[in-house]
Structures are given as C-alpha cells and as structure tokens.
Coordinates of C-alpha atoms in Angstrom, one line a residue:
M18 CA 25.2 -31.5 141.3
A19 CA 27.6 -32.9 143.8
E20 CA 28.9 -35.5 141.3
L21 CA 29.5 -32.7 138.8
A22 CA 31.3 -30.7 141.3
Q23 CA 33.6 -33.6 142.1
R24 CA 34.3 -34.2 138.5
L25 CA 35.2 -30.5 138.0
R26 CA 37.5 -30.6 141.0
A27 CA 39.2 -33.6 139.7
R28 CA 39.7 -31.9 136.4
L29 CA 41.0 -28.8 138.3
R30 CA 43.9 -30.9 139.6
D31 CA 44.9 -31.8 136.0
D32 CA 48.3 -30.3 135.3
T33 CA 47.6 -30.2 131.5
L34 CA 44.9 -27.5 131.7
D35 CA 45.7 -24.4 129.9
P36 CA 44.6 -21.0 131.4
K37 CA 41.4 -20.8 129.4
E38 CA 40.3 -24.3 130.5
L39 CA 41.3 -23.5 134.1
T40 CA 39.2 -20.4 134.1
E41 CA 36.1 -22.3 132.7
C42 CA 36.5 -25.0 135.3
V43 CA 36.7 -22.6 138.2
E44 CA 33.8 -20.5 136.8
M45 CA 31.5 -23.5 136.7
L46 CA 32.5 -24.5 140.3
L47 CA 31.6 -21.0 141.4
Q48 CA 28.2 -21.3 139.7
L49 CA 27.8 -24.5 141.7
E50 CA 28.4 -22.4 144.8
E51 CA 31.6 -24.0 145.8
P52 CA 33.6 -22.1 148.5
P53 CA 35.4 -19.1 146.7
E54 CA 38.3 -19.2 149.1
E55 CA 39.1 -22.8 148.3
L56 CA 38.7 -22.2 144.6
C57 CA 41.0 -19.2 144.8
E58 CA 43.7 -21.2 146.5
E59 CA 43.5 -24.0 143.9
F60 CA 43.4 -21.5 141.1
L61 CA 46.6 -19.8 142.2
S62 CA 48.2 -23.2 143.0
H63 CA 47.5 -24.5 139.5
A64 CA 48.5 -21.3 137.8
G65 CA 51.7 -21.0 139.9
A66 CA 52.7 -24.6 138.9
R67 CA 52.3 -23.8 135.2
L68 CA 54.2 -20.5 135.4
E69 CA 56.9 -22.2 137.5
T70 CA 57.3 -24.7 134.7
E71 CA 57.7 -22.0 132.1
L72 CA 60.3 -20.2 134.3
A73 CA 62.2 -23.6 134.7
A74 CA 62.2 -23.9 130.9
L75 CA 63.8 -20.5 130.6
E76 CA 66.3 -21.3 133.4
A77 CA 67.3 -24.5 131.7
E78 CA 68.8 -22.4 128.8
L79 CA 71.1 -20.6 131.2
P80 CA 74.4 -21.9 132.6
P81 CA 74.6 -22.3 136.4
A82 CA 75.3 -19.1 138.2
D83 CA 79.0 -18.6 138.8
P84 CA 79.7 -16.6 141.9
S85 CA 83.2 -15.8 140.8
G86 CA 82.0 -14.1 137.7
A87 CA 84.5 -15.9 135.5
A88 CA 84.3 -15.3 131.8
T89 CA 84.7 -19.0 130.9
T90 CA 80.9 -19.6 130.6
P91 CA 80.1 -20.8 127.1
P92 CA 77.9 -18.5 125.0
P93 CA 74.2 -19.1 125.1
A94 CA 72.6 -21.2 122.4
S95 CA 70.0 -18.5 121.4
D96 CA 70.3 -14.7 121.2
I97 CA 68.8 -12.3 123.7
L98 CA 65.8 -11.4 121.5
D99 CA 64.8 -15.0 121.2
F100 CA 65.1 -15.5 125.0
V101 CA 62.9 -12.4 125.7
D102 CA 60.4 -13.5 123.0
R103 CA 59.9 -16.9 124.7
G104 CA 59.7 -15.3 128.1
S105 CA 57.2 -12.7 127.0
S106 CA 54.9 -14.9 125.0
A107 CA 54.9 -17.8 127.5
F108 CA 55.4 -16.5 131.0
V109 CA 54.3 -12.9 130.8
G110 CA 51.5 -13.7 128.4
N111 CA 50.1 -16.4 130.6
L112 CA 50.5 -14.3 133.7
C113 CA 48.4 -11.6 132.0
L114 CA 45.7 -14.1 131.1
L115 CA 45.6 -15.6 134.6
A116 CA 45.5 -12.1 136.2
A117 CA 42.6 -11.1 134.1
S118 CA 40.8 -14.4 134.8
Y119 CA 41.4 -14.0 138.5
R120 CA 39.8 -10.6 138.6
S121 CA 36.8 -11.7 136.6
L122 CA 36.3 -14.8 138.8
F123 CA 37.0 -13.6 142.3
E124 CA 36.4 -9.8 142.2
G125 CA 34.0 -9.1 145.1
C126 CA 33.8 -12.7 146.3
P127 CA 33.6 -12.9 150.1
G128 CA 36.4 -14.8 151.8
V129 CA 39.0 -14.0 149.2
G130 CA 41.8 -12.0 150.8
E131 CA 42.9 -8.7 149.4
G132 CA 46.3 -8.6 147.7
R133 CA 46.7 -12.3 147.2
L134 CA 47.0 -11.9 143.4
E135 CA 49.5 -9.1 143.7
A136 CA 51.8 -11.0 146.1
F137 CA 51.5 -14.1 143.9
A138 CA 52.4 -12.1 140.7
A139 CA 55.2 -10.1 142.4
A140 CA 57.0 -13.3 143.5
L141 CA 56.9 -14.8 140.0
T142 CA 57.9 -11.6 138.2
A143 CA 60.9 -11.2 140.6
R144 CA 62.1 -14.6 139.5
Y145 CA 61.6 -13.8 135.8
F146 CA 63.5 -10.5 136.3
E147 CA 66.3 -12.5 137.9
L148 CA 66.5 -14.9 135.0
L149 CA 66.5 -12.1 132.5
E150 CA 69.4 -10.4 134.4
R151 CA 71.4 -13.6 134.3
R152 CA 70.8 -13.8 130.5
L153 CA 71.8 -10.2 130.0
A154 CA 75.0 -10.8 131.9
L155 CA 76.0 -13.3 129.3
E156 CA 76.1 -10.5 126.7
R157 CA 79.8 -9.9 127.5
G158 CA 80.8 -8.6 124.0
L159 CA 79.3 -5.7 122.2
G160 CA 77.4 -7.8 119.8
D161 CA 74.5 -6.3 117.9
T162 CA 73.2 -3.4 119.9
S163 CA 70.1 -3.1 117.8
L164 CA 69.2 -6.7 118.8
L165 CA 69.6 -5.8 122.5
V166 CA 67.5 -2.7 122.1
R167 CA 64.7 -4.7 120.4
A168 CA 64.8 -7.3 123.1
L169 CA 64.5 -4.7 125.9
D170 CA 61.8 -2.9 124.0
R171 CA 59.8 -6.1 123.6
F172 CA 60.3 -6.9 127.3
H173 CA 59.1 -3.4 128.3
R174 CA 56.0 -3.5 126.1
R175 CA 54.8 -6.8 127.5
L176 CA 55.6 -5.7 131.0
R177 CA 53.6 -2.5 130.5
A178 CA 50.6 -4.7 129.5
L179 CA 51.0 -6.7 132.7
L180 CA 51.3 -3.5 134.8
E181 CA 47.9 -2.3 133.4
L182 CA 46.4 -5.4 135.2
L183 CA 48.8 -5.5 138.2
P184 CA 50.3 -2.1 138.9
T185 CA 52.4 -3.5 141.7
A186 CA 53.8 -6.4 139.8
G187 CA 57.3 -4.8 139.5
A188 CA 57.1 -1.6 137.5
E189 CA 60.2 -0.1 139.2
A190 CA 62.2 -3.3 139.0
G191 CA 61.4 -3.7 135.3
A192 CA 62.4 -0.1 134.5
A193 CA 65.6 -0.5 136.6
L194 CA 66.5 -3.7 134.7
V195 CA 66.2 -1.9 131.4
A196 CA 68.3 1.0 132.7
R197 CA 71.0 -1.3 134.0
A198 CA 71.2 -3.2 130.7
A199 CA 71.6 0.1 128.8
G200 CA 74.1 1.4 131.3
E201 CA 76.2 -1.8 131.2
R202 CA 76.2 -1.6 127.4
V203 CA 77.5 2.0 127.5
A204 CA 80.2 0.9 130.0
R205 CA 81.3 -1.8 127.6
Y206 CA 81.5 0.8 124.8
L207 CA 83.8 2.9 127.0
R208 CA 86.1 -0.1 127.6
A209 CA 86.0 -0.8 123.8
L210 CA 87.0 2.7 123.1
Q211 CA 89.9 2.5 125.5
T212 CA 91.1 -0.8 124.0
F213 CA 90.8 0.7 120.5
F214 CA 92.9 3.7 121.5
L215 CA 95.6 1.5 123.0
G216 CA 95.6 -0.5 119.8
C217 CA 96.1 2.6 117.8
L218 CA 98.9 3.7 120.1
G219 CA 100.5 0.3 119.6
D220 CA 100.3 0.8 115.8
V221 CA 101.9 4.2 116.1
R222 CA 104.8 2.8 118.2
Q223 CA 105.3 0.0 115.8
A224 CA 105.4 2.4 112.9
L225 CA 108.0 4.6 114.7
A226 CA 110.2 1.6 115.6
A227 CA 109.9 -0.3 112.3
P228 CA 113.2 -0.4 110.4
R229 CA 113.3 1.5 107.1
P230 CA 114.9 0.1 103.9
P231 CA 117.5 2.3 102.4
G232 CA 116.0 5.1 100.4
K233 CA 112.5 4.5 101.6
E234 CA 110.9 6.7 104.3
G235 CA 108.1 5.6 106.6
P236 CA 105.0 7.6 107.4
G237 CA 105.8 11.0 108.9
L238 CA 104.6 12.3 112.2
P239 CA 101.8 14.4 110.7
D240 CA 100.4 11.3 108.9
L241 CA 100.6 9.2 112.0
L242 CA 98.9 12.0 114.0
A243 CA 96.1 12.4 111.4
T244 CA 95.5 8.6 111.3
L245 CA 95.4 8.3 115.1
S246 CA 93.1 11.3 115.6
S247 CA 90.7 10.5 112.8
S248 CA 90.5 6.8 113.8
V249 CA 89.7 7.6 117.5
L250 CA 87.2 10.3 116.6
G251 CA 85.5 8.1 114.0
Q252 CA 85.2 5.2 116.5
L253 CA 83.7 7.6 119.1
K254 CA 81.1 8.9 116.6
A255 CA 80.2 5.3 115.7
V256 CA 79.8 4.4 119.4
L257 CA 77.5 7.4 119.9
A258 CA 75.4 6.3 116.9
Y259 CA 75.0 2.8 118.5
V260 CA 74.1 4.2 121.9
Q261 CA 71.6 6.5 120.3
L262 CA 69.5 3.4 119.5
F263 CA 68.4 3.4 123.2
T264 CA 66.7 6.8 122.8
A265 CA 65.1 6.2 119.4
K266 CA 61.5 7.5 119.1
D267 CA 60.1 4.0 118.2
V268 CA 61.5 2.5 121.3
A269 CA 58.9 2.2 124.1
F270 CA 61.3 2.5 127.1
A271 CA 62.8 5.7 125.7
S272 CA 59.8 7.5 127.2
L273 CA 61.0 6.5 130.7
P274 CA 62.3 9.4 132.8
Y275 CA 65.7 7.7 133.1
F276 CA 66.3 7.7 129.3
K277 CA 65.1 11.3 129.0
G278 CA 67.5 12.7 131.6
E279 CA 69.9 10.6 133.6
F280 CA 70.8 8.3 130.7
C281 CA 71.7 11.2 128.4
V282 CA 73.7 13.1 131.0
E283 CA 75.3 10.6 133.4
A284 CA 75.5 7.5 131.3
V285 CA 76.4 8.9 127.9
R286 CA 77.9 12.4 128.3
E287 CA 79.6 12.0 131.6
G288 CA 80.1 8.2 131.8
L289 CA 81.1 7.7 128.2
V290 CA 82.3 10.8 126.4
V291 CA 83.8 12.8 129.3
A292 CA 85.2 9.7 130.9
F293 CA 86.9 8.7 127.7
V294 CA 88.5 12.1 127.1
R295 CA 89.7 12.2 130.7
W296 CA 91.1 8.7 130.4
L297 CA 92.8 9.5 127.1
C298 CA 94.5 12.5 128.7
R299 CA 95.6 10.5 131.7
T300 CA 96.9 7.7 129.5
A301 CA 98.9 10.1 127.4
R302 CA 100.2 11.9 130.4
G303 CA 101.2 8.6 131.9
F304 CA 104.0 8.3 129.4
A305 CA 105.6 11.3 131.0
D306 CA 104.6 10.7 134.7
S307 CA 105.0 7.0 135.1
P308 CA 108.5 5.7 135.9
T309 CA 109.7 3.2 133.5
E310 CA 109.9 -0.3 134.9
R311 CA 113.2 -2.1 134.8
G312 CA 113.6 -3.8 131.5
A313 CA 110.5 -2.1 130.0
P314 CA 111.2 0.1 126.9
A315 CA 110.7 3.8 127.5
A316 CA 108.3 5.7 125.3
P317 CA 110.2 7.0 122.2
P318 CA 110.5 10.8 122.1
A319 CA 108.6 11.0 118.9
L320 CA 105.6 9.4 120.6
L321 CA 105.7 12.0 123.4
L322 CA 105.8 14.7 120.8
L323 CA 102.9 13.2 118.9
L324 CA 100.7 12.7 122.0
A325 CA 101.4 16.3 123.1
R326 CA 100.2 17.5 119.7
L327 CA 97.1 15.2 120.0
C328 CA 96.2 16.6 123.4
L329 CA 96.7 20.2 122.2
D330 CA 94.4 19.5 119.2
Y331 CA 91.8 18.1 121.6
E332 CA 92.1 21.3 123.7
A333 CA 91.7 23.5 120.7
T334 CA 88.9 21.9 118.7
T335 CA 88.2 18.2 119.3
I336 CA 86.7 18.4 122.8
S337 CA 84.3 21.2 121.8
Y338 CA 83.2 19.3 118.7
I339 CA 82.6 16.0 120.7
L340 CA 80.6 17.7 123.4
T341 CA 78.5 19.6 120.9
L342 CA 77.8 16.4 119.0
T343 CA 76.9 14.6 122.2
D344 CA 74.5 17.3 123.4
E345 CA 72.8 17.4 120.0
Q346 CA 72.3 13.6 119.9
F347 CA 71.5 13.3 123.7
P348 CA 70.0 16.7 124.7
P349 CA 70.2 17.1 128.5
E350 CA 67.2 18.4 130.4
D351 CA 67.3 22.0 131.8
T352 CA 66.8 20.7 135.3
G353 CA 69.0 17.7 134.9
P354 CA 72.2 17.0 136.9
A355 CA 75.2 19.2 136.5
V356 CA 77.6 18.4 133.7
T357 CA 81.4 18.8 133.3
P358 CA 82.0 22.1 131.5
G359 CA 84.0 22.0 128.3
P360 CA 86.7 24.4 129.5
A361 CA 87.5 22.1 132.4
L362 CA 88.1 19.2 130.0
C363 CA 90.2 21.5 127.7
A364 CA 92.3 22.5 130.7
E365 CA 93.0 18.8 131.4
A366 CA 94.0 18.2 127.8
R367 CA 96.3 21.3 127.8
G368 CA 97.9 20.2 131.1
A369 CA 98.6 16.8 129.6
A370 CA 100.1 18.3 126.5
Q371 CA 102.3 20.6 128.6
R372 CA 103.5 17.7 130.7
L373 CA 104.3 15.6 127.6
L374 CA 106.2 18.4 125.9
D375 CA 108.2 19.3 129.0
H376 CA 109.1 15.6 129.3
Y377 CA 110.1 15.5 125.6
V378 CA 112.4 18.4 126.2
Q379 CA 113.9 16.7 129.3
V380 CA 114.4 13.3 127.5
Q381 CA 116.0 14.9 124.4
G382 CA 118.0 17.3 126.5
A383 CA 119.2 14.4 128.7
A384 CA 120.3 12.4 125.6
V385 CA 122.4 15.2 124.3
A386 CA 123.7 16.0 127.7
Q387 CA 124.8 12.4 128.2
M388 CA 127.0 12.6 125.2
L389 CA 128.6 15.8 126.4
R390 CA 129.0 14.5 129.9
K391 CA 130.8 11.3 128.7
S392 CA 133.0 13.4 126.4
V393 CA 134.2 15.6 129.2
E394 CA 134.6 12.8 131.9
T395 CA 136.5 10.4 129.7
R396 CA 139.1 12.9 128.4
D397 CA 142.5 13.8 129.9
W398 CA 142.2 17.6 130.0
L399 CA 145.6 18.0 131.6
G400 CA 147.6 15.9 129.2
T401 CA 145.8 16.7 125.9
V402 CA 147.6 17.9 122.9
E403 CA 147.2 21.2 121.2
P404 CA 143.8 21.3 119.5
R405 CA 143.7 20.9 115.7
N406 CA 140.1 19.9 115.2
V407 CA 136.7 20.2 116.7
R408 CA 135.9 17.1 118.7
A409 CA 133.6 14.7 117.0
V410 CA 131.1 14.8 119.8
M411 CA 130.4 18.5 119.1
K412 CA 129.6 17.7 115.5
R413 CA 127.3 14.9 116.7
V414 CA 125.5 17.3 119.1
V415 CA 124.8 19.7 116.2
E416 CA 123.5 16.9 114.1
D417 CA 121.2 15.7 116.8
I418 CA 119.9 19.1 117.5
T419 CA 119.2 19.6 113.8
A420 CA 117.3 16.3 113.6
I421 CA 115.3 17.3 116.7
D422 CA 114.5 20.6 115.0
V423 CA 113.2 18.8 111.9
Q424 CA 111.1 16.4 114.1
V425 CA 109.5 19.1 116.2
G426 CA 108.9 21.2 113.1
Q427 CA 106.6 18.5 111.7
L428 CA 104.0 19.0 114.4
F429 CA 104.5 22.5 115.9
E430 CA 104.7 26.0 114.5
E431 CA 107.9 27.9 114.3
G432 CA 107.4 30.3 117.1
V433 CA 108.7 33.8 117.7
R434 CA 112.5 34.5 117.8
R435 CA 114.2 37.4 119.4
A436 CA 115.7 39.7 116.7
Q437 CA 119.1 38.3 115.9
S438 CA 122.3 40.4 115.9
S439 CA 124.0 40.6 112.5
D440 CA 127.1 38.7 113.6
S441 CA 125.7 35.9 115.7
S442 CA 127.6 33.2 114.0
R443 CA 130.9 35.1 114.1
R444 CA 130.9 36.0 117.8
A445 CA 134.1 35.2 119.6
F446 CA 134.3 33.9 123.2
S447 CA 136.6 35.1 125.9
V448 CA 137.7 32.6 128.4
Y449 CA 137.8 35.4 130.9
S450 CA 134.2 36.7 130.5
S451 CA 130.8 35.3 131.2
S452 CA 128.9 38.4 130.0
R453 CA 125.6 37.7 128.3
A454 CA 125.4 41.0 126.5
P455 CA 125.4 40.5 122.7
G456 CA 128.1 42.1 120.7
R457 CA 130.5 41.4 117.9
Y458 CA 133.3 40.4 120.2
A459 CA 133.0 39.8 123.9
P460 CA 135.4 42.1 125.8
S461 CA 138.7 40.4 126.5
Y462 CA 140.3 41.1 129.8
T463 CA 143.8 40.4 131.0
P464 CA 143.5 40.4 134.8
S465 CA 146.5 40.9 137.1
A466 CA 145.7 37.7 139.0
P467 CA 143.5 34.7 138.7
M468 CA 141.4 35.8 141.6
D469 CA 140.5 39.0 139.8
T470 CA 139.2 37.0 136.9
H471 CA 136.9 35.0 139.1
L472 CA 135.7 38.1 140.9
L473 CA 135.1 39.9 137.6
S474 CA 133.0 36.9 136.3
N475 CA 130.9 36.9 139.5
I476 CA 130.3 40.6 139.3
Q477 CA 129.1 40.4 135.7
K478 CA 126.7 37.6 136.6
L479 CA 124.9 40.0 138.9
F480 CA 124.0 42.2 136.0
S481 CA 123.1 39.5 133.5
E482 CA 119.6 37.9 133.1
R483 CA 119.1 34.7 134.9
I484 CA 118.5 31.6 132.7
D485 CA 115.9 29.2 134.0
I486 CA 117.1 25.8 132.7
F487 CA 113.9 23.7 133.4
S488 CA 111.2 26.3 132.7
P489 CA 108.0 25.1 131.0
V490 CA 108.2 25.3 127.3
E491 CA 105.7 26.9 125.0
F492 CA 103.9 25.0 122.2
N493 CA 106.3 26.0 119.4
K494 CA 109.5 24.8 117.8
V495 CA 111.9 27.4 119.0
S496 CA 110.8 27.1 122.6
V497 CA 111.3 23.3 122.5
L498 CA 114.8 23.6 121.0
T499 CA 115.7 26.3 123.4
G500 CA 114.8 24.1 126.3
I501 CA 116.9 21.2 124.9
I502 CA 119.9 23.4 124.3
K503 CA 119.7 24.9 127.8
I504 CA 119.8 21.5 129.4
S505 CA 122.7 20.4 127.2
L506 CA 124.9 23.4 127.7
K507 CA 124.1 23.5 131.4
T508 CA 125.3 19.9 131.7
L509 CA 128.5 20.8 129.8
L510 CA 129.1 23.7 132.2
E511 CA 128.7 21.6 135.3
C512 CA 131.0 18.9 133.9
V513 CA 133.7 21.4 133.0
R514 CA 133.5 22.9 136.5
L515 CA 134.5 19.5 137.9
R516 CA 137.6 19.0 135.8
T517 CA 141.1 20.4 136.0
L518 CA 142.5 21.6 132.7
G519 CA 145.8 22.3 131.2
R520 CA 146.6 25.0 128.6
F521 CA 145.6 22.9 125.6
G522 CA 142.5 21.5 127.4
L523 CA 141.3 25.1 127.9
Q524 CA 142.0 25.8 124.2
Q525 CA 140.0 22.7 123.2
V526 CA 137.0 24.0 125.2
Q527 CA 137.5 27.3 123.4
V528 CA 137.4 25.6 120.0
D529 CA 134.4 23.4 120.9
G530 CA 132.4 26.4 122.4
H531 CA 133.0 28.5 119.3
Y532 CA 131.9 25.6 117.0
L533 CA 128.7 25.2 119.0
Q534 CA 128.0 28.9 118.9
L535 CA 128.4 28.8 115.1
Y536 CA 125.3 26.5 114.8
L537 CA 123.2 26.4 118.0
W538 CA 122.3 30.1 118.1
R539 CA 120.0 29.7 115.1
F540 CA 117.8 27.1 116.9
A541 CA 117.2 29.1 120.1
A542 CA 114.5 31.7 120.7
D543 CA 117.1 34.1 122.0
E544 CA 120.7 33.8 120.9
R545 CA 121.8 35.4 124.2
V546 CA 120.8 32.2 126.0
V547 CA 123.3 30.2 124.0
Q548 CA 125.9 33.0 124.2
G549 CA 125.6 33.3 128.0
L550 CA 125.8 29.6 128.7
L551 CA 128.8 29.2 126.4
D552 CA 130.5 32.2 128.0
E553 CA 130.0 30.5 131.4
V554 CA 131.6 27.3 130.1
A555 CA 134.6 29.2 128.8
A556 CA 134.9 31.2 132.0
S557 CA 134.7 28.1 134.2
A558 CA 137.3 26.3 132.0
A559 CA 139.6 29.3 132.5
H560 CA 139.0 29.3 136.2
R561 CA 139.8 25.5 136.4
C562 CA 142.9 25.8 134.1
L563 CA 146.4 25.6 135.6
D564 CA 147.9 27.6 132.7
P565 CA 145.1 29.8 131.3
V566 CA 146.5 30.9 128.0
P567 CA 143.7 31.2 125.4
M568 CA 144.1 30.5 121.7
E569 CA 144.1 33.3 119.2
H570 CA 140.6 33.9 117.9
S571 CA 141.7 33.7 114.3
V572 CA 143.1 30.2 114.9
V573 CA 139.9 29.2 116.6
E574 CA 137.9 30.3 113.6
L575 CA 140.2 28.5 111.2
I576 CA 139.9 25.2 113.1
C577 CA 136.1 25.6 113.2
E578 CA 135.8 26.4 109.5
R579 CA 137.9 23.3 108.7
G580 CA 135.5 21.2 110.7
K581 CA 132.4 22.7 109.3
I582 CA 129.6 20.4 108.3
L583 CA 126.5 20.8 106.2
I584 CA 123.4 21.4 108.3
L585 CA 119.9 22.1 107.2
S586 CA 118.6 25.1 109.1
F587 CA 115.0 26.1 109.5
W588 CA 114.3 29.7 110.4

C-alpha cells in the first residue's frame, strides 16, 4: 500500500495531468488514508499551476500594458468573442471542474481549512478579470457592437455557472466589468455622434463657401438644413438601435439591476442623448460666443442663421421626439434616478437659437454699418459739390439689405408688421426735425436761430418713443431685418454727428436719407423706426452744418427717382 501511495504521489506531481486525472489520483490517495491537509495543498498547487498556464496563454495575446494609454498599440490578432471563448472554455471551465472536484474530495475532511478554495479562486478570477479588462480596452473603435454584446453575454453566462459553485468568486467584480464595458461603448458612441455632427457642419460650410458657376445655383439654406437635421437624427436613431443590443431579452446580463435601471437612465438617456443635445447646443452657440482667433475664418452669417433655425427646430419638436423614443426603447424605472426634464433641454436649445440669431443681426448690421461709416469718414463734407445723384454706397446698402431679406426668408416666417401708412415711400425729411410721428410730410420749421433748432429737436425727442438698437430679435424675418437696419442707421447717425458739413454736404445727406427711406421702410416691422432714425440723421447733419440751407423736396425726389434701382421686395 505504501508503494502504491508513493506511485500516486509521484503521479500527482506530473504537470500533464488534466483535472479529471488529478481528481482520481487525489481520491485514491484519500482512500489510502493519506493526510487530507497535504493532499489539499498539493491539489490546489497543481490546479493553480495549470490555471496559471491558461492565464499566461491569454496574456500572451495581449500587448504589454502601456501606462501612458497611447493609441499606438497594434490591433489584436483575434476578436473579443474569440478571446472570451478561449478564456471561458479553458480557464473558467477548468476552474469550475476543479471547484466541484475540491468540494467532492475535501468536503468535511478534518484538517482542511475553511475558505481555502474561495481565496484560491478569488485570486485567479481577479487576474482573469484584469486580462479581460485589458482586452476590452483594445476595442478602441466602435466595431461590431453585436460581437461585443455576444462576448459579454458568454462571459456572464460562464461566470454565473462558476458563481453557483463559488458565490464569493467575484460576482460583483464580474458584473461591474460588464457594466463598464457597456458604459465605455456608450461613451464612444457619444464621441462618434459629436464627430459626425462636426463633419456635417464642415460639409455645410464647404457648401456655403463653394464657388458657383455662372447660371448655376447651389443648394439653398432649406436644403442644407434638412440634410443636416435628418442626417444627425438618423445617426442618433442608429446609435440607439446599437445600444439597445445591451438590453435585449436574450442577453443574460440584461437581467442585472444595472441594465434595468442605471444603464437606461444614466448611461443612455442622460449620458448619451441628453449629453449630445446639450453638446450640440453648446457647439452651435459657440459660433456666436467664442471670439475668433487671429487668422481664423469667422463663421459665415448663413451658418449662424442655419444653426439658429436648427436649434429652434430642436426646441419645437426634435428634442421631444428624441426623448420619447429613448424612453420607449430604454424605459426608466419609477424609482430610478432623476432625469433631465424635456422643457429644460428645450430652454437650452431656444437660448442657443436666440444667441445665434442676435449674433447674426450684429454681424450683418456691422457689415452694413462698416460701409456707411467708411463712406462718411472718407468724404469731404465741407468741400463737396452740389448733389446730383444718390451716392453709390446707399444703393449698395439697399442691395445688401434686400439680399439679407431673401436669405432670412428662406428659414424664418415673415412675422407681423405694424400697419403701414399709405405714403411711406413718399415721406419727406426735414433737416430741422427729428419727430418720429408718421405723416405725409414732416413739419418743416424755420427757426430764428440755430440754437432754437437744436432745442426744438431735443424737446421733440422727449415725446418720441425710444428705439432700443440692440434689443433681442424675435424668430421672424421682419424682426431680424429691423435689428440690422437699426444698427446700420444708428452707425450712420453717430458718424454724421462727428463731421462738420457745408451746405452741399447737408443736401447730400438729405438726398441719401430720402433714398434710404424709399426702400428700407418696407423691410422693418415698424416704419416709424426707420423714419425716426433718418430724421435724427437729418437733424444732426443740420446741427453740424455751417450753412444749413436744405434742398427743395421736389429736387430731392427727382434725384432719387433718377437713381432708382430694381429691388425685389417681400412683404
């Protein structure tokens, strides 16, 4: 019997024994009444060496750990499902067999310490989880999400079989590993959505800046907006469909509490959908808030207008649709964490749209104002000749305002205009009055002294409605055009106040002002705004004139009619 025991012990030290042969060998030694404590030690030592070999084989497939986290690591030779299959069939499968054999061999044996198997298995499973984490970290791209879900599902199923034998072998760590892998994939989808949106914006900017052959028009703003909106929404719906694979009914880990509650709310709804909508609003708003770096091209005004319309559409319908779709596909629990309400997101989108539209008005108003400022500053108003024509810059201003009217009208509704007087385009300007009251002809005064003229102008301002130049605009065309016109005419007023004019300089201002009145009133929400600002321009010119002799109104009308241009007007 002693010789048989020695032969069995010699065989026990053979590294080529498989788990079944190891179990048979130890079982016979126990029948020969060999010390259970020694056999337990040798059993775990032999099993540990075999399992360590299997872990080493898995680790050999992984590149060395890079503490810097650089993305220069070459892609793995096999996919994640193949890696998990080998780990599950070899390491986890053998660990299950050895755990079952250990319990059948040493259960109730005296001298065998309690918890030795649990500690032995916990150390090995911790190493296996670490290797699997490293392999999952190599999944840098989006790849095939269904492949990742199948791999995690297979890992979870085999781990669940192990936990039936060893409940303390890492249940929480395994569930946390699956949750982290799913959360990391959702985070990558968020980054992919952001990259996709920036790419779409780049396409829009390229389409806006592309030169057009003569006679061929490019895509209009409505087409660009529809393409951008549908592309982003379609991509978001596709991402939700991919993420929904993690909660499919045939996936074992979908029954975990994390995937029933926290994953649906915090990872998908808040971490993906809400985070993307907020990022989109911040990105769009950044075109208005961020100062342009030196040498960097500023955002084209058409892009500001398009993004304002996009954010307004999100506020009106898109956000509600996206949140409803998300809640249907990933229903939150009644007792789950609090979620971001839809109205809060809509308010952010509307705020971004308002900021973009205000910035559009400021940019376009500044462009027109710059033309007017240069035209005033570069002219000799004392030595100018008697006016015979409307200055070319005034015609350019009307052309630019008309083009802006067409551009804004492509994306925004007309808006409400104040009832127009029947003679808006025929109204005359007095260089001695800044009254903003509408009428066929502004009252013409002939004061006894220049001081009286200035005093009369200031008195009339007390009874006129104050014009807020930089007030927020409404989401309609006439409000946008009114804001641009106010900025332009206010700039003209301030520039005239800084010049000294002769008689003919005053008359040129009179002609230019009448020409602007003929056309600009029809773009504004209230014609009195245009009339009032042009009245102030004329009054300031008269106050700064050394010889304030105005031109006859009939002559002014004749000059303006001669310089009349064809303009498309949209009412």
